[in-house]
CSV table of C-alpha atoms (C1' of nucleotides) and ligand atoms in Angstrom, one decimal:
chain,number,residue,atom,x,y,z
Y,1,MET,CA,20.9,20.1,0.2
Y,2,PHE,CA,21.6,18.5,3.5
Y,3,SER,CA,19.3,15.7,5.6
Y,4,SER,CA,18.0,17.5,8.8
Y,5,THR,CA,19.7,14.5,10.7
Y,6,GLU,CA,23.2,15.5,8.9
Y,7,GLU,CA,22.8,19.1,9.5
Y,8,ASN,CA,22.0,18.0,13.5
Y,9,TYR,CA,25.3,16.2,13.1
Y,10,LEU,CA,27.3,19.4,12.1
Y,11,LYS,CA,25.7,21.9,14.4
Y,12,ALA,CA,26.7,19.2,17.4
Y,13,ILE,CA,30.5,19.2,15.8
Y,14,PHE,CA,30.4,23.0,15.6
Y,15,ASN,CA,29.5,23.4,19.7
Y,16,LEU,CA,31.4,21.2,20.4
Y,17,SER,CA,34.3,22.9,18.6
Y,18,VAL,CA,33.0,26.4,18.8
Y,19,ARG,CA,36.1,27.0,21.8
Y,20,THR,CA,38.6,24.5,21.9
Y,21,LYS,CA,39.5,23.8,18.2
Y,22,ASN,CA,40.9,20.7,19.3
Y,23,PRO,CA,39.3,17.5,17.0
Y,24,VAL,CA,35.6,16.5,18.4
Y,25,SER,CA,35.7,12.7,19.4
Y,26,THR,CA,32.8,10.0,18.5
Y,27,ASN,CA,31.9,9.6,22.2
Y,28,ALA,CA,31.6,13.6,22.6
Y,29,ILE,CA,29.0,13.6,19.8
Y,30,SER,CA,27.3,10.2,20.8
Y,31,GLN,CA,26.8,11.9,24.1
Y,32,ARG,CA,25.7,15.4,22.8
Y,33,MET,CA,23.1,13.4,20.6
Y,34,ASN,CA,22.1,10.7,22.3
Y,35,THR,CA,22.8,8.1,19.8
Y,36,SER,CA,25.1,5.1,19.8
Y,37,ALA,CA,29.0,5.7,18.9
Y,38,ALA,CA,28.4,3.0,16.5
Y,39,SER,CA,26.0,5.5,14.7
Y,40,VAL,CA,27.9,8.4,15.1
Y,41,THR,CA,30.7,6.4,13.3
Y,42,ASP,CA,28.5,5.5,10.7
Y,43,MET,CA,27.5,9.2,10.0
Y,44,LEU,CA,31.1,10.8,10.2
Y,45,LYS,CA,32.2,8.3,7.2
Y,46,ARG,CA,29.2,9.7,5.3
Y,47,LEU,CA,29.9,13.3,6.1
Y,48,ALA,CA,33.8,12.8,5.3
Y,49,GLU,CA,32.7,11.6,2.2
Y,50,LYS,CA,30.4,14.9,0.9
Y,51,ASP,CA,33.8,16.8,2.4
Y,52,LEU,CA,31.6,18.5,5.5
Y,53,ILE,CA,34.3,17.0,7.9
Y,54,ASN,CA,37.8,15.8,8.1
Y,55,TYR,CA,37.9,12.5,9.4
Y,56,VAL,CA,40.5,10.3,10.7
Y,57,LYS,CA,39.9,7.0,12.1
Y,58,TYR,CA,40.4,6.8,15.8
Y,59,LYS,CA,41.4,10.5,15.7
Y,60,GLY,CA,38.3,12.6,15.9
Y,61,VAL,CA,36.6,15.4,13.2
Y,62,THR,CA,37.1,18.8,12.6
Y,63,LEU,CA,34.6,20.6,9.9
Y,64,THR,CA,35.5,21.6,6.5
Y,65,SER,CA,34.8,25.4,5.7
Y,66,THR,CA,31.7,24.0,4.0
Y,67,GLY,CA,31.1,22.1,7.0
Y,68,ARG,CA,31.4,25.3,9.3
Y,69,LYS,CA,29.5,27.4,6.7
Y,70,THR,CA,26.5,25.0,6.9
Y,71,ALA,CA,26.5,24.5,10.9
Y,72,THR,CA,27.3,28.4,11.0
Y,73,MET,CA,23.8,29.1,8.9
Y,74,LEU,CA,22.0,26.6,11.1
Y,75,VAL,CA,22.8,28.7,14.1
Y,76,ARG,CA,21.8,31.2,12.5
Y,77,LYS,CA,18.4,30.4,11.5
Y,78,HIS,CA,17.9,28.5,15.1
Y,79,ARG,CA,18.4,31.8,16.8
Y,80,LEU,CA,16.6,34.2,14.4
Y,81,TRP,CA,13.6,31.9,14.8
Y,82,GLU,CA,13.9,31.8,18.6
Y,83,VAL,CA,13.6,36.1,18.6
Y,84,PHE,CA,11.0,35.7,16.4
Y,85,LEU,CA,9.2,33.4,18.7
Y,86,VAL,CA,9.9,35.5,21.6
Y,87,GLU,CA,9.3,38.9,20.5
Y,88,GLN,CA,6.8,38.7,18.2
Y,89,LEU,CA,4.5,35.5,19.3
Y,90,ASN,CA,5.6,36.4,22.9
Y,91,PHE,CA,6.8,32.9,23.8
Y,92,ALA,CA,8.8,33.0,27.3
Y,93,TRP,CA,12.8,32.3,26.7
Y,94,ASP,CA,12.4,29.0,28.2
Y,95,GLU,CA,9.7,27.6,25.6
Y,96,VAL,CA,11.7,28.6,22.4
Y,97,HIS,CA,14.3,25.7,21.7
Y,98,GLU,CA,12.0,22.7,21.0
Y,99,MET,CA,10.4,25.0,18.2
Y,100,ALA,CA,13.6,26.5,17.1
Y,101,GLU,CA,15.2,23.1,16.8
Y,102,GLN,CA,12.5,22.4,14.0
Y,103,LEU,CA,12.1,25.6,12.3
Y,104,GLU,CA,16.4,25.5,11.8
Y,105,HIS,CA,16.0,23.0,9.4
Y,106,ILE,CA,13.2,24.9,7.1
Y,107,GLN,CA,15.4,25.6,3.6
Y,108,SER,CA,15.3,28.9,2.2
Y,109,GLU,CA,18.2,31.3,2.3
Y,110,GLU,CA,15.8,34.2,1.3
Y,111,LEU,CA,13.6,33.2,4.0
Y,112,VAL,CA,16.2,33.5,7.0
Y,113,ASN,CA,17.6,36.7,5.6
Y,114,ARG,CA,14.0,38.3,5.2
Y,115,LEU,CA,13.4,37.5,9.1
Y,116,ASP,CA,16.3,38.9,9.8
Y,117,ARG,CA,15.5,41.9,8.4
Y,118,TYR,CA,11.8,41.7,9.9
Y,119,LEU,CA,13.2,41.4,13.2
Y,120,GLY,CA,15.7,44.3,12.8
Y,121,TYR,CA,18.8,42.6,12.2
Y,122,PRO,CA,19.3,41.5,15.8
Y,123,LYS,CA,22.7,40.5,16.9
Y,124,PHE,CA,21.8,38.2,20.1
Y,125,ASP,CA,19.0,35.6,21.0
Y,126,PRO,CA,16.6,35.7,23.6
Y,127,HIS,CA,19.7,33.6,25.6
Y,128,GLY,CA,22.0,36.1,24.7
Y,129,ASP,CA,24.0,34.0,22.2
Y,130,PRO,CA,25.0,35.8,19.5
Y,131,ILE,CA,23.5,35.7,15.9
Y,132,PRO,CA,25.8,34.9,13.1
Y,133,ASP,CA,25.0,37.7,10.1
Y,134,ALA,CA,24.5,36.7,6.5
Y,135,ASN,CA,28.4,36.3,5.8
Y,136,GLY,CA,28.5,34.3,9.0
Y,137,GLN,CA,29.8,36.7,11.4
Y,138,PHE,CA,29.1,36.5,14.8
Y,139,THR,CA,29.4,39.6,17.3
Y,140,TYR,CA,31.8,39.4,20.3
Y,141,ARG,CA,31.3,40.7,23.5
Y,142,GLN,CA,33.1,41.8,26.6
Y,143,GLN,CA,31.7,39.1,29.0
Y,144,VAL,CA,32.5,37.2,32.6
Y,145,ILE,CA,31.0,34.7,34.5
Y,146,LEU,CA,28.7,36.1,37.2
Y,147,SER,CA,30.7,33.8,39.7
Y,148,GLU,CA,33.9,35.7,38.9
Y,149,LEU,CA,33.0,39.4,40.0
Y,150,GLU,CA,34.4,41.0,43.0
Y,151,VAL,CA,32.4,42.4,45.9
Y,152,GLY,CA,31.2,45.9,45.0
Y,153,GLU,CA,31.4,45.2,41.2
Y,154,GLU,CA,28.4,46.2,39.1
Y,155,ALA,CA,27.2,44.3,35.8
Y,156,ILE,CA,24.3,43.8,33.7
Y,157,VAL,CA,23.0,40.1,32.8
Y,158,VAL,CA,23.5,39.3,29.3
Y,159,GLY,CA,23.4,35.9,28.7
Y,160,VAL,CA,23.5,32.1,30.2
Y,161,LYS,CA,25.6,29.2,29.8
Y,162,GLU,CA,22.8,26.4,30.6
Y,163,HIS,CA,19.7,26.6,28.3
Y,164,SER,CA,17.4,24.4,30.1
Y,165,PRO,CA,13.8,25.7,31.0
Y,166,GLU,CA,14.3,24.7,34.7
Y,167,PHE,CA,17.4,26.7,34.6
Y,168,LEU,CA,15.6,29.8,32.6
Y,169,GLN,CA,12.7,29.5,34.7
Y,170,PHE,CA,14.2,29.8,37.9
Y,171,LEU,CA,16.1,32.7,36.8
Y,172,ASP,CA,12.4,34.4,36.1
Y,173,ARG,CA,11.8,33.8,39.7
Y,174,LEU,CA,15.0,35.5,40.8
Y,175,HIS,CA,14.5,38.3,38.5
Y,176,LEU,CA,17.8,37.6,36.9
Y,177,GLN,CA,16.5,37.8,33.3
Y,178,LEU,CA,18.7,39.3,30.5
Y,179,GLY,CA,19.1,43.1,30.9
Y,180,ALA,CA,19.1,42.8,34.8
Y,181,GLN,CA,21.5,45.0,36.8
Y,182,VAL,CA,23.3,43.4,39.9
Y,183,MET,CA,26.0,44.4,42.2
Y,184,ILE,CA,27.8,41.9,44.2
Y,185,GLN,CA,27.0,42.6,47.8
Y,186,GLU,CA,28.7,39.3,49.7
Y,187,HIS,CA,30.9,36.3,48.4
Y,188,PHE,CA,30.5,33.2,50.9
Y,189,ASP,CA,33.9,31.6,50.6
Y,190,TYR,CA,32.2,28.5,52.1
Y,191,ASP,CA,30.4,27.3,49.1
Y,192,GLY,CA,30.6,30.5,46.5
Y,193,THR,CA,27.1,31.6,47.1
Y,194,MET,CA,26.7,35.3,46.7
Y,195,ARG,CA,24.6,38.1,47.6
Y,196,LEU,CA,23.2,40.0,45.1
Y,197,LYS,CA,21.4,43.2,44.8
Y,198,ILE,CA,19.2,43.6,42.0
Y,199,PHE,CA,18.3,46.9,40.8
Y,200,PRO,CA,16.2,48.8,41.0
Y,201,GLU,CA,15.2,47.4,44.2
Y,202,GLY,CA,15.7,43.4,45.4
Y,203,GLU,CA,18.2,40.9,47.0
Y,204,GLN,CA,18.8,37.8,46.4
Y,205,LEU,CA,21.2,34.6,47.3
Y,206,VAL,CA,22.4,33.1,44.7
Y,207,SER,CA,23.8,29.5,44.6
Y,208,ASN,CA,27.4,29.2,43.0
Y,209,LYS,CA,25.7,26.9,40.3
Y,210,VAL,CA,23.4,29.5,39.5
Y,211,GLY,CA,26.2,32.2,39.2
Y,212,GLN,CA,28.4,29.9,36.9
Y,213,ASN,CA,25.7,29.8,34.6
Y,214,ILE,CA,25.1,33.4,34.1
Y,215,TYR,CA,27.3,35.8,31.5
Y,216,VAL,CA,27.6,39.4,33.0
Y,217,GLN,CA,28.7,42.4,31.3
Y,218,LYS,CA,30.9,44.5,33.6
Y,219,LYS,CA,29.9,48.1,34.5
Y,220,GLU,CA,32.6,50.9,33.8
Y,221,LYS,CA,33.1,52.6,37.3
A,1,MET,CA,3.5,12.2,16.1
A,2,PHE,CA,3.3,11.4,12.8
A,3,SER,CA,6.4,11.6,10.0
A,4,SER,CA,6.4,14.3,7.4
A,5,THR,CA,5.7,11.8,4.9
A,6,GLU,CA,3.1,10.2,6.5
A,7,GLU,CA,1.2,13.8,6.6
A,8,ASN,CA,1.9,14.0,3.2
A,9,TYR,CA,0.0,11.3,2.0
A,10,LEU,CA,-2.6,12.4,4.3
A,11,LYS,CA,-2.8,15.7,3.0
A,12,ALA,CA,-2.7,14.2,-0.6
A,13,ILE,CA,-5.6,12.1,0.2
A,14,PHE,CA,-8.1,14.6,1.9
A,15,ASN,CA,-7.2,17.5,-1.0
A,16,LEU,CA,-8.3,14.4,-3.6
A,17,SER,CA,-11.3,13.6,-1.6
A,18,VAL,CA,-12.4,17.2,-0.3
A,19,ARG,CA,-15.3,17.9,-2.7
A,20,THR,CA,-16.0,14.4,-4.4
A,21,LYS,CA,-16.6,12.4,-0.7
A,22,ASN,CA,-15.5,9.0,-3.1
A,23,PRO,CA,-12.5,6.9,-1.7
A,24,VAL,CA,-9.3,8.0,-3.4
A,25,SER,CA,-7.6,5.4,-5.9
A,26,THR,CA,-4.2,4.2,-5.2
A,27,ASN,CA,-2.9,6.0,-8.6
A,28,ALA,CA,-4.4,9.1,-8.0
A,29,ILE,CA,-2.3,9.4,-4.9
A,30,SER,CA,0.7,8.0,-6.9
A,31,GLN,CA,0.2,10.9,-9.7
A,32,ARG,CA,-0.6,13.5,-7.0
A,33,MET,CA,3.0,12.8,-4.8
A,34,ASN,CA,5.1,11.7,-7.5
A,35,THR,CA,5.7,8.4,-6.1
A,36,SER,CA,5.3,5.1,-7.5
A,37,ALA,CA,2.1,2.9,-7.2
A,38,ALA,CA,3.8,0.4,-5.3
A,39,SER,CA,5.3,3.0,-2.7
A,40,VAL,CA,1.6,4.2,-2.0
A,41,THR,CA,0.2,0.5,-1.5
A,42,ASP,CA,2.8,0.0,1.0
A,43,MET,CA,2.5,3.8,2.7
A,44,LEU,CA,-1.4,2.6,2.5
A,45,LYS,CA,-0.6,-0.2,4.6
A,46,ARG,CA,1.1,1.6,7.2
A,47,LEU,CA,-1.6,4.3,7.8
A,48,ALA,CA,-4.4,1.9,8.1
A,49,GLU,CA,-2.6,0.1,10.9
A,50,LYS,CA,-2.3,3.6,12.2
A,51,ASP,CA,-6.3,4.1,11.9
A,52,LEU,CA,-5.5,6.9,9.8
A,53,ILE,CA,-7.3,5.6,7.0
A,54,ASN,CA,-10.0,3.0,5.8
A,55,TYR,CA,-8.0,1.1,3.3
A,56,VAL,CA,-9.7,-2.0,1.4
A,57,LYS,CA,-7.5,-3.9,-0.8
A,58,TYR,CA,-8.2,-2.8,-4.5
A,59,LYS,CA,-10.9,-0.3,-3.6
A,60,GLY,CA,-9.2,3.0,-2.2
A,61,VAL,CA,-9.5,4.7,0.9
A,62,THR,CA,-10.8,7.5,2.9
A,63,LEU,CA,-10.1,9.1,5.9
A,64,THR,CA,-10.5,8.3,9.5
A,65,SER,CA,-11.8,11.3,11.8
A,66,THR,CA,-8.3,10.9,13.3
A,67,GLY,CA,-6.6,11.5,9.8
A,68,ARG,CA,-9.2,14.0,8.7
A,69,LYS,CA,-8.1,15.9,11.5
A,70,THR,CA,-4.4,15.8,10.9
A,71,ALA,CA,-4.9,16.7,7.7
A,72,THR,CA,-6.6,19.7,8.3
A,73,MET,CA,-4.6,20.8,10.6
A,74,LEU,CA,-2.0,20.5,8.3
A,75,VAL,CA,-3.9,22.8,5.6
A,76,ARG,CA,-4.3,25.4,9.0
A,77,LYS,CA,-0.7,25.2,9.1
A,78,HIS,CA,0.3,25.6,5.2
A,79,ARG,CA,-2.1,28.6,5.2
A,80,LEU,CA,-1.2,30.6,8.3
A,81,TRP,CA,2.4,30.4,7.4
A,82,GLU,CA,1.4,31.4,3.5
A,83,VAL,CA,0.0,34.4,5.0
A,84,PHE,CA,2.6,35.1,7.3
A,85,LEU,CA,5.0,34.9,4.3
A,86,VAL,CA,2.8,37.2,2.2
A,87,GLU,CA,2.0,39.8,4.7
A,88,GLN,CA,4.4,40.0,7.2
A,89,LEU,CA,7.7,39.0,5.2
A,90,ASN,CA,6.2,40.5,1.8
A,91,PHE,CA,6.6,37.4,-0.2
A,92,ALA,CA,4.9,37.2,-3.6
A,93,TRP,CA,2.0,34.9,-3.5
A,94,ASP,CA,3.4,32.9,-6.2
A,95,GLU,CA,6.6,32.1,-4.0
A,96,VAL,CA,5.5,30.9,-0.7
A,97,HIS,CA,4.3,27.4,-1.4
A,98,GLU,CA,7.4,25.6,-1.3
A,99,MET,CA,8.1,27.2,2.3
A,100,ALA,CA,4.6,26.1,3.6
A,101,GLU,CA,5.4,22.7,2.5
A,102,GLN,CA,8.2,22.8,4.8
A,103,LEU,CA,6.7,25.1,7.6
A,104,GLU,CA,3.8,23.3,7.7
A,105,HIS,CA,5.5,20.0,9.3
A,106,ILE,CA,6.6,22.2,12.6
A,107,GLN,CA,5.1,20.0,15.0
A,108,SER,CA,3.5,22.5,17.8
A,109,GLU,CA,-0.1,23.7,18.5
A,110,GLU,CA,0.6,26.3,20.4
A,111,LEU,CA,2.7,27.9,17.7
A,112,VAL,CA,0.2,27.6,15.1
A,113,ASN,CA,-2.3,28.9,17.4
A,114,ARG,CA,0.1,32.0,18.4
A,115,LEU,CA,1.0,32.3,14.7
A,116,ASP,CA,-3.1,32.3,14.0
A,117,ARG,CA,-3.5,35.0,16.5
A,118,TYR,CA,-0.6,37.3,15.2
A,119,LEU,CA,-2.0,37.6,12.0
A,120,GLY,CA,-5.3,38.3,13.2
A,121,TYR,CA,-7.2,35.4,12.6
A,122,PRO,CA,-7.4,35.3,9.0
A,123,LYS,CA,-9.9,33.7,7.1
A,124,PHE,CA,-8.5,32.6,3.6
A,125,ASP,CA,-4.6,32.9,2.4
A,126,PRO,CA,-3.0,34.5,-0.1
A,127,HIS,CA,-4.5,32.3,-3.2
A,128,GLY,CA,-8.3,32.7,-1.3
A,129,ASP,CA,-8.4,29.2,-0.2
A,130,PRO,CA,-9.9,28.9,3.4
A,131,ILE,CA,-8.3,28.7,6.6
A,132,PRO,CA,-9.4,26.3,8.9
A,133,ASP,CA,-10.0,27.5,12.6
A,134,ALA,CA,-8.3,25.7,15.6
A,135,ASN,CA,-11.6,23.3,15.6
A,136,GLY,CA,-11.2,22.5,12.2
A,137,GLN,CA,-13.7,24.6,10.8
A,138,PHE,CA,-13.7,26.1,6.8
A,139,THR,CA,-15.0,29.1,6.3
A,140,TYR,CA,-17.6,29.0,2.9
A,141,ARG,CA,-17.7,31.7,0.7
A,142,GLN,CA,-20.4,32.1,-2.1
A,143,GLN,CA,-18.0,31.6,-5.4
A,144,VAL,CA,-17.8,30.6,-9.0
A,145,ILE,CA,-15.7,30.3,-12.1
A,146,LEU,CA,-15.1,33.4,-13.7
A,147,SER,CA,-15.4,31.7,-17.1
A,148,GLU,CA,-19.0,31.3,-16.2
A,149,LEU,CA,-20.3,34.9,-15.6
A,150,GLU,CA,-22.3,36.0,-18.1
A,151,VAL,CA,-21.6,39.3,-20.4
A,152,GLY,CA,-22.5,42.6,-18.3
A,153,GLU,CA,-22.1,40.5,-14.9
A,154,GLU,CA,-19.5,42.4,-12.4
A,155,ALA,CA,-17.5,40.1,-10.1
A,156,ILE,CA,-14.3,40.1,-7.3
A,157,VAL,CA,-11.7,37.8,-7.8
A,158,VAL,CA,-11.5,35.9,-4.3
A,159,GLY,CA,-8.8,32.9,-5.4
A,160,VAL,CA,-7.5,30.3,-7.7
A,161,LYS,CA,-7.8,26.9,-8.7
A,162,GLU,CA,-3.9,26.6,-10.1
A,163,HIS,CA,-1.1,27.8,-8.1
A,164,SER,CA,1.6,27.2,-10.1
A,165,PRO,CA,4.1,29.8,-10.0
A,166,GLU,CA,3.6,30.7,-13.7
A,167,PHE,CA,-0.1,31.0,-13.7
A,168,LEU,CA,0.0,33.3,-10.3
A,169,GLN,CA,2.7,35.7,-12.0
A,170,PHE,CA,0.7,35.7,-15.3
A,171,LEU,CA,-2.4,37.0,-13.1
A,172,ASP,CA,0.3,39.8,-11.9
A,173,ARG,CA,0.9,40.8,-15.2
A,174,LEU,CA,-3.1,40.9,-16.2
A,175,HIS,CA,-3.9,42.7,-13.1
A,176,LEU,CA,-6.2,40.0,-11.8
A,177,GLN,CA,-4.9,39.6,-8.3
A,178,LEU,CA,-7.2,39.1,-5.4
A,179,GLY,CA,-9.5,41.5,-4.9
A,180,ALA,CA,-9.4,42.6,-8.1
A,181,GLN,CA,-12.9,43.9,-9.6
A,182,VAL,CA,-13.8,42.8,-13.2
A,183,MET,CA,-16.8,42.9,-15.9
A,184,ILE,CA,-17.6,40.5,-18.3
A,185,GLN,CA,-17.7,42.8,-21.5
A,186,GLU,CA,-17.7,39.9,-24.2
A,187,HIS,CA,-17.9,36.4,-24.6
A,188,PHE,CA,-15.9,34.5,-27.6
A,189,ASP,CA,-18.0,31.3,-28.2
A,190,TYR,CA,-14.9,30.0,-30.5
A,191,ASP,CA,-12.9,29.3,-27.8
A,192,GLY,CA,-14.2,30.8,-24.8
A,193,THR,CA,-11.9,33.8,-24.5
A,194,MET,CA,-13.6,37.0,-22.4
A,195,ARG,CA,-12.6,40.3,-22.7
A,196,LEU,CA,-12.9,42.1,-19.3
A,197,LYS,CA,-12.9,45.1,-17.5
A,198,ILE,CA,-10.7,45.9,-14.8
A,199,PHE,CA,-11.7,48.4,-12.8
A,200,PRO,CA,-10.8,51.1,-12.3
A,201,GLU,CA,-9.3,51.1,-15.9
A,202,GLY,CA,-8.2,48.9,-17.6
A,203,GLU,CA,-9.4,46.4,-20.5
A,204,GLN,CA,-7.8,42.6,-21.1
A,205,LEU,CA,-8.5,39.6,-23.2
A,206,VAL,CA,-8.3,36.3,-21.1
A,207,SER,CA,-8.3,32.8,-22.5
A,208,ASN,CA,-10.8,30.3,-21.5
A,209,LYS,CA,-7.9,28.6,-19.6
A,210,VAL,CA,-7.2,31.4,-17.0
A,211,GLY,CA,-10.6,32.0,-17.1
A,212,GLN,CA,-11.7,28.4,-15.7
A,213,ASN,CA,-8.7,28.9,-12.9
A,214,ILE,CA,-10.2,32.0,-11.3
A,215,TYR,CA,-12.8,31.9,-8.6
A,216,VAL,CA,-15.0,35.1,-8.7
A,217,GLN,CA,-17.9,36.7,-6.1
A,218,LYS,CA,-20.7,38.2,-7.8
A,219,LYS,CA,-21.2,41.7,-7.3
A,220,GLU,CA,-25.0,42.6,-6.2
A,221,LYS,CA,-27.0,44.4,-9.0
L,1,DG,C1',56.6,-2.6,29.1
L,2,DG,C1',52.4,-5.6,29.6
L,3,DA,C1',47.9,-5.7,31.3
L,4,DT,C1',43.7,-3.9,31.7
L,5,DT,C1',40.3,0.1,31.1
L,6,DT,C1',38.1,3.3,27.6
L,7,DT,C1',37.3,4.1,23.0
L,8,DT,C1',36.3,3.8,18.7
L,9,DT,C1',35.3,0.5,14.7
L,10,DT,C1',33.0,-3.2,12.3
L,11,DA,C1',29.6,-6.8,11.8
L,12,DG,C1',25.0,-7.9,11.7
L,13,DA,C1',20.2,-6.6,12.2
L,14,DC,C1',16.1,-3.3,11.9
L,15,DT,C1',12.8,0.5,10.2
L,16,DT,C1',10.8,3.8,7.0
L,17,DA,C1',10.4,5.0,2.6
L,18,DT,C1',11.4,4.1,-1.7
L,19,DC,C1',12.0,2.1,-6.7
L,20,DT,C1',11.4,-2.1,-10.6
L,21,DA,C1',9.5,-5.8,-12.6
L,22,DA,C1',6.2,-9.4,-12.2
L,23,DA,C1',1.6,-11.4,-10.5
L,24,DT,C1',-3.1,-10.4,-9.5
L,25,DT,C1',-7.4,-8.3,-9.4
L,26,DT,C1',-10.6,-5.0,-11.2
L,27,DT,C1',-12.4,-2.5,-15.2
L,28,DA,C1',-13.5,-2.2,-20.3
L,29,DA,C1',-14.5,-4.0,-24.5
L,30,DT,C1',-15.8,-7.2,-28.0
P,1,DA,C1',-18.7,-14.2,-21.4
P,2,DT,C1',-14.0,-14.3,-22.7
P,3,DT,C1',-10.6,-11.1,-23.8
P,4,DA,C1',-7.6,-7.2,-23.5
P,5,DA,C1',-6.3,-3.3,-20.9
P,6,DA,C1',-5.7,-0.4,-16.5
P,7,DA,C1',-4.8,-0.4,-12.1
P,8,DT,C1',-3.5,-2.5,-7.9
P,9,DT,C1',-0.8,-5.4,-5.1
P,10,DT,C1',3.4,-8.5,-4.2
P,11,DA,C1',8.2,-9.5,-4.2
P,12,DG,C1',12.8,-8.6,-4.0
P,13,DA,C1',16.2,-4.8,-4.0
P,14,DT,C1',18.2,0.0,-2.3
P,15,DA,C1',19.6,3.9,0.6
P,16,DA,C1',19.5,6.5,5.4
P,17,DG,C1',19.3,6.5,10.2
P,18,DT,C1',19.5,3.9,13.5
P,19,DC,C1',20.9,-0.3,17.5
P,20,DT,C1',23.5,-4.0,20.0
P,21,DA,C1',27.7,-6.9,20.7
P,22,DA,C1',31.8,-8.0,19.1
P,23,DA,C1',36.6,-6.6,17.3
P,24,DA,C1',40.2,-3.4,17.2
P,25,DA,C1',42.9,0.1,18.6
P,26,DA,C1',44.3,3.8,21.6
P,27,DA,C1',45.1,5.3,26.6
P,28,DT,C1',46.1,4.2,30.9
P,29,DC,C1',47.9,2.0,35.1
P,30,DC,C1',51.0,-0.2,37.8
T,1,MN,MN1,18.2,27.1,21.6
T,2,MN,MN1,19.2,30.5,22.3
T,3,MN,MN1,0.6,26.4,-1.1
T,4,MN,MN1,-2.1,28.5,-0.8
DNA sequence: GGATTTTTTTAGACTTATCTAAATTTTAAT
DNA sequence: ATTAAAATTTAGATAAGTCTAAAAAAATCC
């Protein structure tokens, strides 16, 4: 239906507009995709021609419903393949993104739906990101940034904001994988460093930068 | 490393030269790939430039060792993915080829090797075609064309020569899937039609065309 | 509000992969 | 050994996707 290149642009626009629904700028796409702004402008014209985006010269773009649907299905495929790679083929969570970038372009709705069933209809991928279902519905979850917790609060690690292998490997070292139970023991105002208890046993100093990139779910008290 | 297009040409050349080791003609590739002979000539020059084929103007091409290695790994990926789709995702053997055509271009040696292990190192794909191992070694098998059997001989269906969905679905109807045990009951010289016993119970008339496209392994008597 | 900086678009060029039509080479036939 | 037919290559075009440099529009700054 659409080329891999077109799909990648749609996905970039989707991810750039997923929280704010403001129009996405040419430069934002250009940076995200490591392509020149000129190339982006070219592509935006073509995507608009195909009714995948609403494009107003100099004003940025928004996805049409077709465009959003296509991007959502791409995200679905990407995340389901990541689950497959981690759960079935035992890859580590920092190794799967590049492969999923390729696998997400495999065209077969039947394939992705069967994969979904095979995996037991997972709701979240190995990085804690929600997997849209066959109708494009995301599962929402009550979550906050680890850094925002108060001293004494307990929580469970449910996701990451950064996806770089370096960050993920660092989290492995800190034993802060998904599912880890933590309690804030101390909060240093100097630079935002936190002292964490990691259950059942373990304690770590965690920098503000790390704390800012982890999503947690607060534990009921 | 190489584009999907380049890989598809290498695979076509490989398949066209796998039995005869004669050079492959421009026209043969052109027909196999549904592209004009002019386009093929263009690509052959580029593949020769990259040392993937030996190309002599007007004389056809052969694969270099790099070219053959690349093509073999493509065949490996294609067939392993077909096994995955059939054995794990329960697709029928006539449904998987197009998906495998896409999946074979996913680039990750680690992925294909893990898939191989995950599937239990299968030696043959759902159509009975041999799957090269990580070193590119194919498993050979004693096999003959069904039509060549004599009356009274028993055999097991182990592969197909044709891969079209129509043919494969027809074989399903005839209960002539892989593993089926057959015995030749009668051979009509008029047009080569055969009367088969299909164990444990069942009997079918099978046209010469069908018989020519089925590989069987003779049973020891 | 006019000048300056930033953002975006346009112009022109390049690469890959494809096509049709024409020219050339090889093969087959008389 | 010519000649006709078939196969192959060359020439010239086109579309997708990319780039750099220059022009135009929008945003920012006294
Ligand atoms: Mn990813
Ligand atoms: Mn992910
Ligand atoms: Mn196949
Ligand atoms: Mn096959």
